[in-house]
């Protein structure tokens, strides 16, 4: 196609970047994006999101952050999917402080978090970190934004909170004996 024309456009390059990313060939995926740029094409938000998602899914959060930074320099507006994939990546690695920073960065960048971002973060905080206090803060933040947490996740916060109170109660009984 490159030799015989017509020259490939963004869609063709995005297809190849996506294929390499799904195959875990991140070096080739990035190389393809650079080739795209060298041919006078501008990688779009989709291109960057695919790369960031693949890095994030592979636990390579530093590389995912580099892609996010580059995308922010080259695009005035990013979609929530870019941030969502990184938040999920940080939650998967139990790096909740980083996920919370990214949620704040998302809002600062003018992208409004959806119920999905909050839900994933709150579930991870409850199930992995047992941090019901931060989960409640995020739930209140959601309410302030007009978003409502799913009933199952609200129940999860209550359950972790109750479990924590029972542990504290048991510890005080043991300490008093």
Short mmCIF file of C-alpha atoms in Angstrom, two decimals:
data_model
loop_
_atom_site.label_atom_id
_atom_site.label_comp_id
_atom_site.label_asym_id
_atom_site.label_seq_id
_atom_site.Cartn_x
_atom_site.Cartn_y
_atom_site.Cartn_z
CA UNK A 1 0.00 0.00 0.00
CA UNK A 2 2.86 2.37 0.86
CA UNK A 3 4.65 1.63 -2.45
CA UNK A 4 1.64 1.37 -4.78
CA UNK A 5 -0.75 3.87 -3.16
CA UNK A 6 -3.00 5.21 -2.04
CA UNK A 7 -0.97 6.17 1.01
CA UNK A 8 -2.40 4.77 4.24
CA UNK A 9 -4.29 7.18 6.47
CA UNK A 10 -4.98 7.31 10.20
CA UNK A 11 -7.51 4.48 10.07
CA UNK A 12 -5.02 2.02 8.58
CA UNK A 13 -2.28 3.00 11.01
CA UNK A 14 -4.70 2.80 13.94
CA UNK A 15 -5.69 -0.69 12.83
CA UNK A 16 -2.05 -1.79 12.84
CA UNK A 17 -1.27 -0.03 16.15
CA UNK A 18 -4.28 -1.77 17.70
CA UNK A 19 -3.23 -5.17 16.36
CA UNK A 20 0.33 -4.80 17.68
CA UNK A 21 -0.98 -3.55 21.04
CA UNK A 22 -3.36 -6.49 21.42
CA UNK A 23 -0.53 -8.87 20.56
CA UNK A 24 1.63 -7.29 23.27
CA UNK A 25 4.12 -5.98 20.71
CA UNK A 26 4.34 -2.53 22.25
CA UNK A 27 7.67 -1.64 20.65
CA UNK A 28 6.19 -2.26 17.22
CA UNK A 29 2.98 -0.43 18.14
CA UNK A 30 4.88 2.70 19.17
CA UNK A 31 7.17 2.36 16.15
CA UNK A 32 4.07 2.31 13.94
CA UNK A 33 2.78 5.48 15.60
CA UNK A 34 6.16 7.17 14.97
CA UNK A 35 6.04 6.04 11.32
CA UNK A 36 2.58 7.54 11.13
CA UNK A 37 3.98 10.86 12.37
CA UNK A 38 6.94 10.72 9.99
CA UNK A 39 4.49 10.42 7.10
CA UNK A 40 2.80 13.69 8.12
CA UNK A 41 -0.15 12.10 9.89
CA UNK A 42 -1.22 13.09 13.38
CA UNK A 43 -2.00 10.26 15.80
CA UNK A 44 -5.47 10.86 17.15
CA UNK A 45 -6.89 10.37 20.64
CA UNK A 46 -7.82 6.80 19.69
CA UNK A 47 -4.19 5.99 18.84
CA UNK A 48 -2.96 7.24 22.19
CA UNK A 49 -5.78 5.53 24.08
CA UNK A 50 -5.00 2.16 22.49
CA UNK A 51 -1.34 2.46 23.47
CA UNK A 52 -2.06 3.67 27.01
CA UNK A 53 -4.61 0.90 27.48
CA UNK A 54 -2.19 -1.80 26.34
CA UNK A 55 0.55 -0.52 28.64
CA UNK A 56 -1.91 -0.23 31.50
CA UNK A 57 -3.28 -3.75 30.96
CA UNK A 58 0.30 -5.01 31.01
CA UNK A 59 1.00 -3.25 34.31
CA UNK A 60 3.43 -0.82 32.68
CA UNK A 61 1.97 2.28 34.28
CA UNK A 62 5.06 4.45 33.78
CA UNK A 63 4.83 3.89 30.02
CA UNK A 64 1.07 4.45 30.10
CA UNK A 65 1.66 7.77 31.88
CA UNK A 66 4.19 8.79 29.21
CA UNK A 67 1.60 8.13 26.50
CA UNK A 68 -0.99 10.14 28.47
CA UNK A 69 1.47 13.05 28.81
CA UNK A 70 2.23 13.01 25.09
CA UNK A 71 -1.47 12.85 24.22
CA UNK A 72 -2.19 15.83 26.48
CA UNK A 73 0.52 17.86 24.71
CA UNK A 74 -0.84 17.08 21.27
CA UNK A 75 -4.60 17.15 21.89
CA UNK A 76 -6.66 19.82 23.59
CA UNK A 77 -9.40 17.35 24.48
CA UNK A 78 -9.07 13.75 25.63
CA UNK A 79 -11.92 11.38 26.27
CA UNK A 80 -12.71 9.62 29.53
CA UNK A 81 -11.58 6.24 28.15
CA UNK A 82 -7.93 7.32 28.27
CA UNK A 83 -8.17 8.11 31.98
CA UNK A 84 -10.44 5.16 32.73
CA UNK A 85 -7.90 2.64 31.43
CA UNK A 86 -5.13 4.11 33.56
CA UNK A 87 -7.31 4.27 36.68
CA UNK A 88 -8.14 0.59 36.17
CA UNK A 89 -4.45 -0.20 35.73
CA UNK A 90 -3.52 1.51 38.98
CA UNK A 91 -6.36 -0.26 40.80
CA UNK A 92 -5.22 -3.61 39.42
CA UNK A 93 -1.74 -2.93 40.82
CA UNK A 94 -3.28 -1.68 44.09
CA UNK A 95 -1.68 1.74 43.61
CA UNK A 96 -4.71 3.60 44.91
CA UNK A 97 -2.94 6.89 45.60
CA UNK A 98 -1.92 7.03 41.94
CA UNK A 99 -5.47 6.18 40.85
CA UNK A 100 -6.84 8.96 43.05
CA UNK A 101 -4.27 11.43 41.63
CA UNK A 102 -5.31 10.46 38.13
CA UNK A 103 -8.99 10.96 38.99
CA UNK A 104 -8.14 14.50 40.16
CA UNK A 105 -5.99 15.08 37.07
CA UNK A 106 -8.87 13.91 34.91
CA UNK A 107 -11.16 16.54 36.44
CA UNK A 108 -8.46 19.23 36.19
CA UNK A 109 -8.11 18.40 32.50
CA UNK A 110 -11.84 19.04 32.02
CA UNK A 111 -12.91 15.41 31.59
CA UNK A 112 -15.80 14.51 33.85
CA UNK A 113 -15.48 11.13 35.53
CA UNK A 114 -18.38 8.79 34.98
CA UNK A 115 -19.96 6.34 37.38
CA UNK A 116 -17.61 3.70 35.95
CA UNK A 117 -14.41 5.44 37.10
CA UNK A 118 -15.78 6.01 40.57
CA UNK A 119 -17.27 2.52 40.77
CA UNK A 120 -14.01 0.78 39.85
CA UNK A 121 -12.01 2.89 42.28
CA UNK A 122 -14.49 2.47 45.14
CA UNK A 123 -14.75 -1.29 44.63
CA UNK A 124 -10.97 -1.60 44.59
CA UNK A 125 -10.61 0.55 47.70
CA UNK A 126 -13.15 -1.60 49.53
CA UNK A 127 -12.06 -5.04 48.35
CA UNK A 128 -8.30 -4.61 48.27
CA UNK A 129 -7.41 -1.77 50.62
CA UNK A 130 -10.41 -2.06 52.98
CA UNK A 131 -10.51 1.76 52.88
CA UNK A 132 -14.20 2.47 53.34
CA UNK A 133 -13.49 6.04 54.50
CA UNK A 134 -11.98 7.06 51.15
CA UNK A 135 -14.74 5.13 49.40
CA UNK A 136 -17.34 7.18 51.29
CA UNK A 137 -15.53 10.41 50.36
CA UNK A 138 -15.64 9.43 46.69
CA UNK A 139 -19.32 8.55 47.01
CA UNK A 140 -20.01 12.02 48.43
CA UNK A 141 -17.98 13.57 45.60
CA UNK A 142 -20.13 11.64 43.14
CA UNK A 143 -23.32 12.95 44.71
CA UNK A 144 -21.96 16.49 44.40
CA UNK A 145 -21.46 15.85 40.68
CA UNK A 146 -24.97 14.47 40.25
CA UNK A 147 -23.77 10.89 39.86
CA UNK A 148 -25.18 7.95 41.78
CA UNK A 149 -23.28 4.88 42.86
CA UNK A 150 -24.65 1.46 41.98
CA UNK A 151 -26.55 -0.22 44.81
CA UNK A 152 -24.17 -3.16 44.97
CA UNK A 153 -21.18 -0.87 45.44
CA UNK A 154 -23.01 1.17 48.10
CA UNK A 155 -23.67 -2.12 49.89
CA UNK A 156 -19.99 -3.02 49.60
CA UNK A 157 -18.99 0.22 51.34
CA UNK A 158 -21.45 -0.51 54.17
CA UNK A 159 -20.22 -4.10 54.51
CA UNK A 160 -16.54 -3.10 54.71
CA UNK A 161 -17.40 -0.35 57.19
CA UNK A 162 -19.33 -2.80 59.39
CA UNK A 163 -16.55 -5.38 59.16
CA UNK A 164 -14.01 -2.74 60.21
CA UNK A 165 -16.15 -1.76 63.21
CA UNK A 166 -16.43 -5.42 64.23
CA UNK A 167 -12.65 -5.85 64.02
CA UNK A 168 -12.09 -2.73 66.15
CA UNK A 169 -14.67 -3.99 68.65
CA UNK A 170 -13.01 -7.44 68.81
CA UNK A 171 -9.57 -5.86 69.24
CA UNK A 172 -10.80 -3.72 72.14
CA UNK A 173 -12.33 -6.78 73.80
CA UNK A 174 -9.09 -8.74 73.43
CA UNK A 175 -7.04 -5.79 74.69
CA UNK A 176 -9.32 -5.45 77.72
CA UNK A 177 -8.99 -9.11 78.70
#
